[in-house]
mmCIF file of C-alpha atoms and ligand atoms in Angstrom:
data_model
loop_
_atom_site.group_PDB
_atom_site.id
_atom_site.type_symbol
_atom_site.label_atom_id
_atom_site.label_comp_id
_atom_site.label_asym_id
_atom_site.label_seq_id
_atom_site.Cartn_x
_atom_site.Cartn_y
_atom_site.Cartn_z
ATOM 1 C CA MET F 1 -21.498 -10.801 -5.088
ATOM 2 C CA ALA F 2 -23.171 -9.830 -8.419
ATOM 3 C CA VAL F 3 -21.598 -6.676 -9.665
ATOM 4 C CA LYS F 4 -23.373 -4.999 -12.682
ATOM 5 C CA SER F 5 -23.469 -1.535 -13.623
ATOM 6 C CA PRO F 6 -24.413 -0.207 -17.078
ATOM 7 C CA GLY F 7 -21.641 2.327 -17.229
ATOM 8 C CA LEU F 8 -18.711 -0.182 -16.214
ATOM 9 C CA THR F 9 -16.460 -2.291 -18.332
ATOM 10 C CA PRO F 10 -16.321 -6.094 -17.632
ATOM 11 C CA LEU F 11 -12.792 -5.698 -16.158
ATOM 12 C CA HIS F 12 -13.936 -2.834 -13.979
ATOM 13 C CA GLU F 13 -16.940 -4.912 -12.687
ATOM 14 C CA HIS F 14 -14.761 -8.027 -12.288
ATOM 15 C CA SER F 15 -12.231 -6.028 -10.291
ATOM 16 C CA LEU F 16 -14.947 -4.986 -7.901
ATOM 17 C CA LYS F 17 -16.130 -8.480 -7.716
ATOM 18 C CA VAL F 18 -12.739 -9.929 -6.951
ATOM 19 C CA ILE F 19 -12.281 -7.414 -4.089
ATOM 20 C CA LEU F 20 -15.802 -7.703 -2.510
ATOM 21 C CA ASP F 21 -15.833 -11.419 -2.825
ATOM 22 C CA ASN F 22 -12.662 -11.793 -1.033
ATOM 23 C CA GLN F 23 -13.528 -9.708 2.140
ATOM 24 C CA ASN F 24 -14.672 -11.551 5.077
ATOM 25 C CA GLU F 25 -17.470 -10.565 7.396
ATOM 26 C CA GLY F 26 -15.031 -9.191 9.787
ATOM 27 C CA GLY F 27 -13.603 -6.698 7.179
ATOM 28 C CA GLY F 28 -10.187 -8.110 6.341
ATOM 29 C CA TYR F 29 -9.362 -8.675 2.627
ATOM 30 C CA LEU F 30 -7.336 -11.626 1.384
ATOM 31 C CA ALA F 31 -4.317 -10.402 -0.485
ATOM 32 C CA CYS F 32 -4.894 -13.234 -3.032
ATOM 33 C CA PRO F 33 -7.456 -16.046 -2.630
ATOM 34 C CA VAL F 34 -5.316 -18.697 -4.356
ATOM 35 C CA MET F 35 -1.802 -18.417 -3.122
ATOM 36 C CA PRO F 36 -1.578 -20.004 0.371
ATOM 37 C CA ASP F 37 1.064 -17.485 1.607
ATOM 38 C CA TYR F 38 -1.101 -14.632 0.507
ATOM 39 C CA GLN F 39 -4.304 -15.762 2.231
ATOM 40 C CA PHE F 40 -4.036 -13.244 4.961
ATOM 41 C CA SER F 41 -5.041 -9.693 5.210
ATOM 42 C CA TRP F 42 -2.302 -6.781 5.185
ATOM 43 C CA PHE F 43 -2.830 -3.194 6.356
ATOM 44 C CA ARG F 44 -1.030 -2.039 3.216
ATOM 45 C CA ASP F 45 -2.855 -3.993 0.601
ATOM 46 C CA GLY F 46 -6.103 -3.432 2.328
ATOM 47 C CA ALA F 47 -5.667 0.478 2.762
ATOM 48 C CA PHE F 48 -5.001 0.807 -1.002
ATOM 49 C CA ILE F 49 -7.970 -1.339 -1.630
ATOM 50 C CA ALA F 50 -10.314 0.565 0.638
ATOM 51 C CA TYR F 51 -9.117 3.972 -0.778
ATOM 52 C CA ALA F 52 -9.785 2.682 -4.334
ATOM 53 C CA LEU F 53 -13.296 1.617 -3.162
ATOM 54 C CA THR F 54 -13.930 4.866 -1.514
ATOM 55 C CA VAL F 55 -13.318 6.907 -4.719
ATOM 56 C CA ASP F 56 -15.117 4.057 -6.912
ATOM 57 C CA GLY F 57 -18.187 4.329 -4.565
ATOM 58 C CA THR F 58 -18.586 8.034 -5.467
ATOM 59 C CA LEU F 59 -18.275 7.555 -9.135
ATOM 60 C CA ASN F 60 -19.780 4.163 -9.724
ATOM 61 C CA PRO F 61 -22.067 3.256 -6.859
ATOM 62 C CA ILE F 62 -23.205 -0.274 -6.647
ATOM 63 C CA PRO F 63 -26.489 -0.506 -4.739
ATOM 64 C CA HIS F 64 -26.250 -2.191 -1.384
ATOM 65 C CA ALA F 65 -27.427 -1.176 2.030
ATOM 66 C CA VAL F 66 -29.719 1.863 2.402
ATOM 67 C CA GLY F 67 -27.641 4.984 2.193
ATOM 68 C CA ARG F 68 -24.477 3.155 1.495
ATOM 69 C CA ASN F 69 -23.090 1.614 -1.774
ATOM 70 C CA ALA F 70 -21.237 -1.681 -1.766
ATOM 71 C CA GLN F 71 -17.832 0.028 -2.168
ATOM 72 C CA TRP F 72 -18.265 2.288 0.854
ATOM 73 C CA ASP F 73 -19.791 -0.526 2.871
ATOM 74 C CA SER F 74 -16.682 -2.626 2.176
ATOM 75 C CA ALA F 75 -14.283 0.171 2.982
ATOM 76 C CA ASP F 76 -16.107 0.860 6.251
ATOM 77 C CA ARG F 77 -15.839 -2.753 7.365
ATOM 78 C CA PHE F 78 -12.043 -2.738 6.367
ATOM 79 C CA HIS F 79 -11.489 0.530 8.517
ATOM 80 C CA ARG F 80 -13.359 -1.150 11.335
ATOM 81 C CA TRP F 81 -11.213 -4.234 10.997
ATOM 82 C CA CYS F 82 -8.017 -2.238 11.176
ATOM 83 C CA ALA F 83 -9.193 -0.430 14.234
ATOM 84 C CA ARG F 84 -9.973 -3.558 15.942
ATOM 85 C CA MET F 85 -6.605 -5.128 15.047
ATOM 86 C CA ILE F 86 -4.888 -2.089 16.452
ATOM 87 C CA ASN F 87 -6.896 -1.415 19.487
ATOM 88 C CA SER F 88 -6.919 -5.164 20.743
ATOM 89 C CA ARG F 89 -2.991 -4.790 20.794
ATOM 90 C CA ALA F 90 -3.066 -1.486 22.775
ATOM 91 C CA ALA F 91 -1.079 -2.949 25.594
ATOM 92 C CA ALA F 92 1.763 -4.237 23.433
ATOM 93 C CA ILE F 93 1.899 -1.054 21.382
ATOM 94 C CA GLU F 94 2.028 0.989 24.564
ATOM 95 C CA ARG F 95 5.019 -1.054 25.796
ATOM 96 C CA THR F 96 6.825 -0.310 22.573
ATOM 97 C CA ILE F 97 6.258 3.328 22.879
ATOM 98 C CA ALA F 98 7.371 3.335 26.506
ATOM 99 C CA ARG F 99 10.554 1.529 25.470
ATOM 100 C CA ALA F 100 11.204 3.908 22.777
ATOM 101 C CA ALA F 101 10.791 6.791 25.205
ATOM 102 C CA ASN F 102 13.213 5.175 27.640
ATOM 103 C CA GLY F 103 15.832 4.462 24.911
ATOM 104 C CA GLU F 104 15.317 0.672 25.378
ATOM 105 C CA PRO F 105 15.568 -1.692 22.431
ATOM 106 C CA LEU F 106 12.529 -2.726 20.397
ATOM 107 C CA VAL F 107 10.810 -5.956 21.303
ATOM 108 C CA LEU F 108 9.430 -7.437 18.046
ATOM 109 C CA ALA F 109 6.651 -9.327 19.902
ATOM 110 C CA ASP F 110 5.214 -5.966 20.995
ATOM 111 C CA THR F 111 5.084 -4.591 17.387
ATOM 112 C CA LEU F 112 2.267 -4.795 14.780
ATOM 113 C CA ASN F 113 2.215 -7.684 12.450
ATOM 114 C CA ALA F 114 2.040 -7.188 8.609
ATOM 115 C CA ARG F 115 -0.337 -9.856 7.895
ATOM 116 C CA TYR F 116 -3.242 -11.403 9.974
ATOM 117 C CA GLN F 117 -5.542 -14.201 9.610
ATOM 118 C CA LEU F 118 -9.186 -13.118 8.795
ATOM 119 C CA HIS F 119 -10.319 -13.752 12.408
ATOM 120 C CA GLY F 120 -7.661 -11.514 13.770
ATOM 121 C CA ASP F 121 -4.684 -13.751 14.905
ATOM 122 C CA PRO F 122 -1.316 -12.933 13.299
ATOM 123 C CA GLY F 123 -0.127 -15.090 10.416
ATOM 124 C CA PRO F 124 2.487 -17.784 10.958
ATOM 125 C CA ASP F 125 5.742 -16.614 12.447
ATOM 126 C CA ASP F 126 7.954 -17.398 9.429
ATOM 127 C CA TRP F 127 7.426 -14.097 7.804
ATOM 128 C CA PRO F 128 9.179 -10.663 7.849
ATOM 129 C CA GLU F 129 6.376 -9.159 9.876
ATOM 130 C CA PHE F 130 7.885 -5.971 11.338
ATOM 131 C CA GLN F 131 6.863 -3.376 8.593
ATOM 132 C CA LEU F 132 6.023 0.169 9.524
ATOM 133 C CA ASP F 133 4.571 1.475 6.263
ATOM 134 C CA GLY F 134 1.291 -0.637 6.459
ATOM 135 C CA PRO F 135 -0.283 1.069 9.473
ATOM 136 C CA ALA F 136 0.891 4.534 8.189
ATOM 137 C CA ILE F 137 -0.746 3.965 4.842
ATOM 138 C CA TRP F 138 -3.990 2.936 6.567
ATOM 139 C CA LEU F 139 -4.182 6.359 8.359
ATOM 140 C CA TRP F 140 -3.847 8.004 4.860
ATOM 141 C CA SER F 141 -6.489 5.822 3.341
ATOM 142 C CA LEU F 142 -8.837 6.447 6.399
ATOM 143 C CA THR F 143 -8.708 10.185 5.562
ATOM 144 C CA LYS F 144 -10.280 9.547 2.215
ATOM 145 C CA TYR F 145 -13.026 7.651 3.581
ATOM 146 C CA VAL F 146 -13.891 10.110 6.358
ATOM 147 C CA ASP F 147 -14.010 13.000 3.953
ATOM 148 C CA VAL F 148 -15.927 11.327 1.114
ATOM 149 C CA CYS F 149 -18.478 9.666 3.657
ATOM 150 C CA ARG F 150 -18.489 12.665 5.967
ATOM 151 C CA VAL F 151 -17.743 10.658 9.083
ATOM 152 C CA ARG F 152 -17.430 13.266 11.672
ATOM 153 C CA PRO F 153 -17.062 13.075 14.577
ATOM 154 C CA LEU F 154 -14.946 9.937 14.237
ATOM 155 C CA PRO F 155 -16.260 6.823 16.066
ATOM 156 C CA LEU F 156 -14.458 6.462 19.243
ATOM 157 C CA GLU F 157 -12.785 3.190 18.343
ATOM 158 C CA TRP F 158 -11.277 4.860 15.208
ATOM 159 C CA GLU F 159 -10.082 7.936 17.118
ATOM 160 C CA GLN F 160 -8.340 5.574 19.591
ATOM 161 C CA ALA F 161 -6.662 3.501 16.867
ATOM 162 C CA VAL F 162 -5.540 6.574 14.959
ATOM 163 C CA GLU F 163 -4.059 8.015 17.913
ATOM 164 C CA LEU F 164 -2.253 4.794 19.025
ATOM 165 C CA THR F 165 -0.986 3.993 15.482
ATOM 166 C CA ALA F 166 0.405 7.599 15.083
ATOM 167 C CA ARG F 167 2.164 7.637 18.505
ATOM 168 C CA TYR F 168 3.546 4.223 17.697
ATOM 169 C CA LEU F 169 4.887 5.340 14.349
ATOM 170 C CA ALA F 170 6.200 8.600 15.881
ATOM 171 C CA ALA F 171 8.024 6.647 18.562
ATOM 172 C CA ILE F 172 9.921 4.228 16.371
ATOM 173 C CA TRP F 173 10.151 5.769 12.872
ATOM 174 C CA GLN F 174 13.998 5.401 13.010
ATOM 175 C CA SER F 175 14.004 1.750 13.511
ATOM 176 C CA PRO F 176 15.210 -0.457 10.764
ATOM 177 C CA CYS F 177 12.400 -2.496 9.420
ATOM 178 C CA ASN F 178 11.184 -4.545 6.376
ATOM 179 C CA ASP F 179 10.217 -2.399 3.485
ATOM 180 C CA CYS F 180 6.772 -2.774 1.764
ATOM 181 C CA TRP F 181 8.281 -5.613 -0.191
ATOM 182 C CA GLU F 182 8.962 -7.373 3.067
ATOM 183 C CA GLU F 183 12.620 -7.097 2.531
ATOM 184 C CA ARG F 184 15.923 -5.874 3.867
ATOM 185 C CA GLY F 185 14.850 -5.710 7.540
ATOM 186 C CA THR F 186 18.006 -4.191 8.713
ATOM 187 C CA GLU F 187 17.802 -1.014 6.682
ATOM 188 C CA VAL F 188 16.049 2.308 6.927
ATOM 189 C CA HIS F 189 13.898 2.690 3.889
ATOM 190 C CA VAL F 190 13.020 6.176 2.524
ATOM 191 C CA SER F 191 9.710 4.674 1.172
ATOM 192 C CA THR F 192 8.722 3.700 4.690
ATOM 193 C CA LEU F 193 9.739 7.034 6.111
ATOM 194 C CA ALA F 194 7.560 8.803 3.368
ATOM 195 C CA ALA F 195 4.665 6.612 4.320
ATOM 196 C CA ILE F 196 4.979 7.349 8.056
ATOM 197 C CA PHE F 197 5.198 11.045 7.285
ATOM 198 C CA ALA F 198 1.967 10.837 5.275
ATOM 199 C CA GLY F 199 0.445 8.681 8.084
ATOM 200 C CA LEU F 200 1.195 11.328 10.742
ATOM 201 C CA ASN F 201 -0.018 14.185 8.572
ATOM 202 C CA ALA F 202 -3.261 12.132 8.110
ATOM 203 C CA ALA F 203 -3.468 11.321 11.955
ATOM 204 C CA GLU F 204 -3.350 15.107 12.582
ATOM 205 C CA TYR F 205 -6.034 15.839 10.031
ATOM 206 C CA LEU F 206 -8.292 12.869 11.476
ATOM 207 C CA VAL F 207 -7.763 13.916 15.181
ATOM 208 C CA PRO F 208 -6.841 17.576 15.193
ATOM 209 C CA ARG F 209 -5.743 17.712 18.841
ATOM 210 C CA LEU F 210 -2.657 15.551 17.716
ATOM 211 C CA ASN F 211 0.534 17.494 16.729
ATOM 212 C CA PHE F 212 3.401 15.562 15.177
ATOM 213 C CA SER F 213 5.018 18.501 13.760
ATOM 214 C CA ALA F 214 8.482 17.876 15.577
ATOM 215 C CA VAL F 215 8.687 14.306 14.306
ATOM 216 C CA LYS F 216 7.646 15.139 10.695
ATOM 217 C CA ASP F 217 10.426 17.882 10.703
ATOM 218 C CA ALA F 218 12.841 15.309 11.993
ATOM 219 C CA ILE F 219 11.759 12.700 9.238
ATOM 220 C CA GLN F 220 12.126 15.309 6.529
ATOM 221 C CA LYS F 221 15.616 16.444 7.779
ATOM 222 C CA PHE F 222 16.622 12.852 8.048
ATOM 223 C CA ILE F 223 15.443 12.041 4.444
ATOM 224 C CA PHE F 224 17.366 15.083 3.089
ATOM 225 C CA ALA F 225 20.523 14.301 5.029
ATOM 226 C CA GLN F 226 20.613 10.486 4.553
ATOM 227 C CA GLY F 227 18.053 9.522 1.938
ATOM 228 C CA ILE F 228 19.099 11.158 -1.172
ATOM 229 C CA THR F 229 21.284 9.649 -3.979
ATOM 230 C CA PRO F 230 24.356 11.315 -5.391
ATOM 231 C CA GLY F 231 22.153 12.126 -8.505
ATOM 232 C CA TYR F 232 19.574 13.989 -6.238
ATOM 233 C CA GLU F 233 16.779 11.299 -6.188
ATOM 234 C CA LEU F 234 15.064 9.773 -3.167
ATOM 235 C CA ALA F 235 17.161 6.722 -2.421
ATOM 236 C CA LYS F 236 15.769 3.179 -1.976
ATOM 237 C CA ALA F 237 17.278 3.169 1.492
ATOM 238 C CA VAL F 238 19.848 5.169 3.583
ATOM 239 C CA GLY F 239 23.250 4.779 1.889
ATOM 240 C CA LEU F 240 22.159 3.223 -1.312
ATOM 241 C CA ASP F 241 22.640 4.749 -4.744
ATOM 242 C CA MET F 242 19.718 3.036 -5.915
ATOM 243 C CA VAL F 243 15.951 3.669 -6.535
ATOM 244 C CA ASP F 244 12.865 1.500 -5.915
ATOM 245 C CA ALA F 245 9.574 1.747 -7.465
ATOM 246 C CA ASN F 246 8.081 1.782 -3.804
ATOM 247 C CA LEU F 247 9.201 5.454 -3.779
ATOM 248 C CA LEU F 248 5.931 6.226 -5.460
ATOM 249 C CA LEU F 249 4.764 6.242 -1.713
ATOM 250 C CA ALA F 250 6.546 9.609 -1.346
ATOM 251 C CA ALA F 251 3.715 11.161 -3.411
ATOM 252 C CA LEU F 252 0.611 9.842 -1.845
ATOM 253 C CA PRO F 253 -2.173 12.369 -2.664
ATOM 254 C CA ASP F 254 -3.065 15.066 -0.276
ATOM 255 C CA PHE F 255 -0.919 14.036 2.742
ATOM 256 C CA GLY F 256 2.379 12.833 1.137
ATOM 257 C CA LEU F 257 5.942 13.838 1.802
ATOM 258 C CA LEU F 258 6.276 15.432 -1.718
ATOM 259 C CA LYS F 259 3.815 16.855 -4.102
ATOM 260 C CA PRO F 260 3.649 14.742 -7.226
ATOM 261 C CA ASP F 261 5.136 17.535 -9.308
ATOM 262 C CA ASP F 262 7.890 18.333 -6.880
ATOM 263 C CA PRO F 263 11.278 18.372 -8.689
ATOM 264 C CA LEU F 264 12.823 15.738 -6.233
ATOM 265 C CA MET F 265 9.811 13.460 -7.024
ATOM 266 C CA GLN F 266 10.131 14.182 -10.735
ATOM 267 C CA ARG F 267 13.757 13.153 -10.706
ATOM 268 C CA THR F 268 13.047 10.222 -8.747
ATOM 269 C CA ILE F 269 10.403 9.156 -11.212
ATOM 270 C CA ALA F 270 12.857 9.783 -13.917
ATOM 271 C CA ARG F 271 15.295 7.488 -12.612
ATOM 272 C CA ILE F 272 12.505 4.751 -11.863
ATOM 273 C CA GLU F 273 11.635 5.035 -15.516
ATOM 274 C CA ARG F 274 15.242 4.571 -16.539
ATOM 275 C CA ASP F 275 16.174 1.806 -14.184
ATOM 276 C CA LEU F 276 12.875 -0.069 -13.669
ATOM 277 C CA LEU F 277 10.277 0.577 -16.354
ATOM 278 C CA ALA F 278 10.089 -2.686 -18.268
ATOM 279 C CA GLN F 279 9.782 -2.680 -21.978
ATOM 280 C CA GLY F 280 6.037 -2.878 -22.608
ATOM 281 C CA HIS F 281 5.157 -0.793 -19.434
ATOM 282 C CA GLY F 282 5.241 -2.978 -16.260
ATOM 283 C CA VAL F 283 7.562 -1.756 -13.527
ATOM 284 C CA HIS F 284 10.165 -3.903 -11.728
ATOM 285 C CA ARG F 285 10.498 -3.275 -7.928
ATOM 286 C CA HIS F 286 14.285 -2.705 -7.817
ATOM 287 C CA ARG F 287 17.326 -3.766 -9.538
ATOM 288 C CA ALA F 288 18.322 -6.489 -7.223
ATOM 289 C CA ASP F 289 14.900 -8.056 -7.201
ATOM 290 C CA THR F 290 14.916 -11.830 -7.492
ATOM 291 C CA TYR F 291 11.315 -12.549 -6.250
ATOM 292 C CA TYR F 292 9.742 -14.708 -9.081
ATOM 293 C CA GLY F 293 12.732 -13.793 -11.200
ATOM 294 C CA GLY F 294 12.187 -10.034 -10.577
ATOM 295 C CA GLY F 295 9.449 -9.717 -13.159
ATOM 296 C CA ALA F 296 7.444 -6.648 -14.220
ATOM 297 C CA TRP F 297 4.675 -5.830 -11.711
ATOM 298 C CA VAL F 298 1.350 -4.978 -12.998
ATOM 299 C CA LEU F 299 0.492 -3.347 -9.658
ATOM 300 C CA LEU F 300 3.452 -0.983 -10.077
ATOM 301 C CA GLY F 301 2.739 -0.206 -13.815
ATOM 302 C CA LEU F 302 -0.633 0.857 -12.653
ATOM 303 C CA TRP F 303 0.775 2.826 -9.608
ATOM 304 C CA LEU F 304 2.918 4.703 -12.024
ATOM 305 C CA ALA F 305 -0.006 5.227 -14.269
ATOM 306 C CA TRP F 306 -1.940 6.672 -11.378
ATOM 307 C CA TYR F 307 1.026 9.030 -10.709
ATOM 308 C CA TYR F 308 0.919 10.087 -14.408
ATOM 309 C CA THR F 309 -2.761 11.035 -13.961
ATOM 310 C CA GLN F 310 -1.598 13.264 -11.022
ATOM 311 C CA ILE F 311 0.838 15.219 -13.163
ATOM 312 C CA GLY F 312 -1.491 15.772 -16.064
ATOM 313 C CA GLN F 313 -0.126 12.898 -18.396
ATOM 314 C CA PRO F 314 -3.191 10.923 -19.122
ATOM 315 C CA GLU F 315 -1.941 9.483 -22.324
ATOM 316 C CA ARG F 316 0.907 7.748 -20.711
ATOM 317 C CA ALA F 317 -1.403 6.568 -18.146
ATOM 318 C CA GLN F 318 -3.799 5.258 -20.720
ATOM 319 C CA GLU F 319 -1.008 3.229 -22.411
ATOM 320 C CA ILE F 320 -0.090 1.375 -19.159
ATOM 321 C CA LEU F 321 -3.784 0.873 -18.465
ATOM 322 C CA GLY F 322 -4.034 -0.886 -21.864
ATOM 323 C CA TRP F 323 -0.932 -3.085 -21.069
ATOM 324 C CA ALA F 324 -2.372 -4.050 -17.834
ATOM 325 C CA GLU F 325 -5.593 -5.060 -19.302
ATOM 326 C CA ALA F 326 -3.886 -7.224 -21.753
ATOM 327 C CA HIS F 327 -2.452 -9.087 -18.860
ATOM 328 C CA ALA F 328 -5.758 -10.202 -17.352
ATOM 329 C CA ASP F 329 -6.447 -13.868 -17.691
ATOM 330 C CA ALA F 330 -9.458 -15.257 -19.456
ATOM 331 C CA ASP F 331 -11.627 -14.698 -16.224
ATOM 332 C CA GLY F 332 -10.388 -11.098 -15.925
ATOM 333 C CA ASN F 333 -7.977 -11.788 -13.132
ATOM 334 C CA LEU F 334 -5.027 -9.390 -12.883
ATOM 335 C CA PRO F 335 -1.629 -10.649 -11.403
ATOM 336 C CA GLU F 336 0.809 -9.103 -9.080
ATOM 337 C CA GLN F 337 3.715 -9.438 -11.729
ATOM 338 C CA VAL F 338 4.272 -10.899 -15.126
ATOM 339 C CA LYS F 339 7.333 -12.751 -16.222
ATOM 340 C CA ASP F 340 7.677 -11.365 -19.848
ATOM 341 C CA VAL F 341 10.740 -9.472 -18.812
ATOM 342 C CA MET F 342 12.656 -10.577 -15.695
ATOM 343 C CA PHE F 343 15.824 -9.287 -13.996
ATOM 344 C CA ALA F 344 16.865 -12.636 -12.594
ATOM 345 C CA PRO F 345 15.101 -15.547 -14.569
ATOM 346 C CA ASP F 346 16.925 -18.202 -12.826
ATOM 347 C CA PHE F 347 14.993 -17.416 -9.533
ATOM 348 C CA TYR F 348 11.518 -17.731 -11.191
ATOM 349 C CA GLU F 349 11.201 -21.613 -10.866
ATOM 350 C CA PRO F 350 12.531 -21.855 -7.412
ATOM 351 C CA TRP F 351 9.756 -19.373 -6.148
ATOM 352 C CA VAL F 352 7.124 -21.262 -8.105
ATOM 353 C CA GLN F 353 8.252 -24.404 -6.232
ATOM 354 C CA LYS F 354 8.034 -22.719 -2.917
ATOM 355 C CA ARG F 355 4.918 -20.583 -3.056
ATOM 356 C CA GLY F 356 3.016 -21.850 -6.351
ATOM 357 C CA GLU F 357 2.205 -19.612 -9.460
ATOM 358 C CA ILE F 358 2.578 -15.875 -9.282
ATOM 359 C CA ALA F 359 -0.419 -14.467 -7.261
ATOM 360 C CA GLN F 360 -3.477 -13.829 -9.532
ATOM 361 C CA PRO F 361 -5.904 -12.353 -8.870
ATOM 362 C CA LEU F 362 -4.044 -10.022 -6.561
ATOM 363 C CA LEU F 363 -6.658 -7.722 -4.873
ATOM 364 C CA TRP F 364 -4.076 -4.844 -4.725
ATOM 365 C CA THR F 365 -3.570 -4.817 -8.440
ATOM 366 C CA HIS F 366 -7.288 -4.751 -9.011
ATOM 367 C CA ALA F 367 -7.484 -1.826 -6.592
ATOM 368 C CA LYS F 368 -4.862 0.080 -8.586
ATOM 369 C CA TYR F 369 -6.804 -0.661 -11.776
ATOM 370 C CA LEU F 370 -9.883 0.938 -10.298
ATOM 371 C CA LEU F 371 -7.869 3.987 -9.152
ATOM 372 C CA VAL F 372 -6.362 4.439 -12.710
ATOM 373 C CA ARG F 373 -9.757 4.053 -14.507
ATOM 374 C CA ASN F 374 -11.442 6.427 -12.186
ATOM 375 C CA ALA F 375 -8.624 9.039 -12.402
ATOM 376 C CA LEU F 376 -8.743 8.829 -16.121
ATOM 377 C CA ALA F 377 -12.566 9.142 -16.203
ATOM 378 C CA THR F 378 -12.658 12.348 -14.039
HETATM 379 C C1 LIG P 1 4.508 -7.845 -1.384
HETATM 380 C C2 LIG P 1 3.869 -7.057 -0.304
HETATM 381 C C3 LIG P 1 2.350 -7.489 -0.365
HETATM 382 C C4 LIG P 1 2.198 -8.935 -0.112
HETATM 383 C C5 LIG P 1 0.700 -9.377 -0.288
HETATM 384 C C6 LIG P 1 4.240 -9.440 -1.107
HETATM 385 O O1 LIG P 1 4.876 -10.131 -2.011
HETATM 386 O O2 LIG P 1 5.891 -7.579 -1.369
HETATM 387 O O3 LIG P 1 3.991 -5.719 -0.787
HETATM 388 O O4 LIG P 1 1.717 -6.656 0.698
HETATM 389 O O5 LIG P 1 2.834 -9.623 -1.203
HETATM 390 O O6 LIG P 1 0.178 -8.830 -1.479
#
């Protein structure tokens, strides 16, 4: 679609175009249109994309349908897609909730997938599908849309999906699962717990008759008892003296586990800066990362920049934004990560052999780009 607006920079316009062009009619976004393994729609990627569009539609509305700009129209279709994905799996989700209540083990076939084909079937089986952060982040993202676009009362299908998702997360939050990097499926990840906390908060806000205070309390206590490093930072996972840039999930705006300026969050960020901030501003995921050599993620650099805007450090955010812009290709496509600095360079080629070049454009990176630009502009 043609995206032109007098106030926008070419990269801002291109980011919108990449996102809007890679959403199908049903509402799902491709994570990346060129990498075969990423030609699916994820709750997590899409939730951040829809959030970024919701904000962008307020500040830079691109004319579209009557009463609705292109950004809000797209976010709306994504939220409908999520609600459909979830509601159409209600029977399986209810079985999972019932099993958890009876103390029975989890059956993976009855859990939500991480990635779906655009018409709604799950992606191929050879993927670490069990990830609890994605649906939780969707709940958080939906609050922004509902507030900004004044969607009250919630459409019935949304209310059903919100309640179902929240009950599902509340029932199995303690289960080990893959983290948002789709790794280490036998561990309990603090970032995932933080996302679930935010998701339950969001669900209560969206459907006020819901009350998850006992579970939220339990999650908080669990994190403080088992998810803190000896140096008093949030830990990557239970029992690890290590951080992960995904701990930025702990400070999701409005509904997050910690306020951005909470001392524990600030200590966690300080360690992320020490251990993971690459020279030149990209951010590595974690010190044991070997995916495409464990490069510097543009997505994460921008996420850190977004965090800096929330704690009143726009200059640092601006520097990272400039670095990210310098990594757009000639067409303006932003990648997932870059290989200027790698933790494990020997692993770069094997991943290229397996999956092809690093994903570019990655829609989620473009979404983070929009978030930072808009945060700096307001
Ligand atoms: C990342 C996920 C992401 C997916 C699609 C994976 O490599 O680890 O966080 O959802 O790519 O972008």
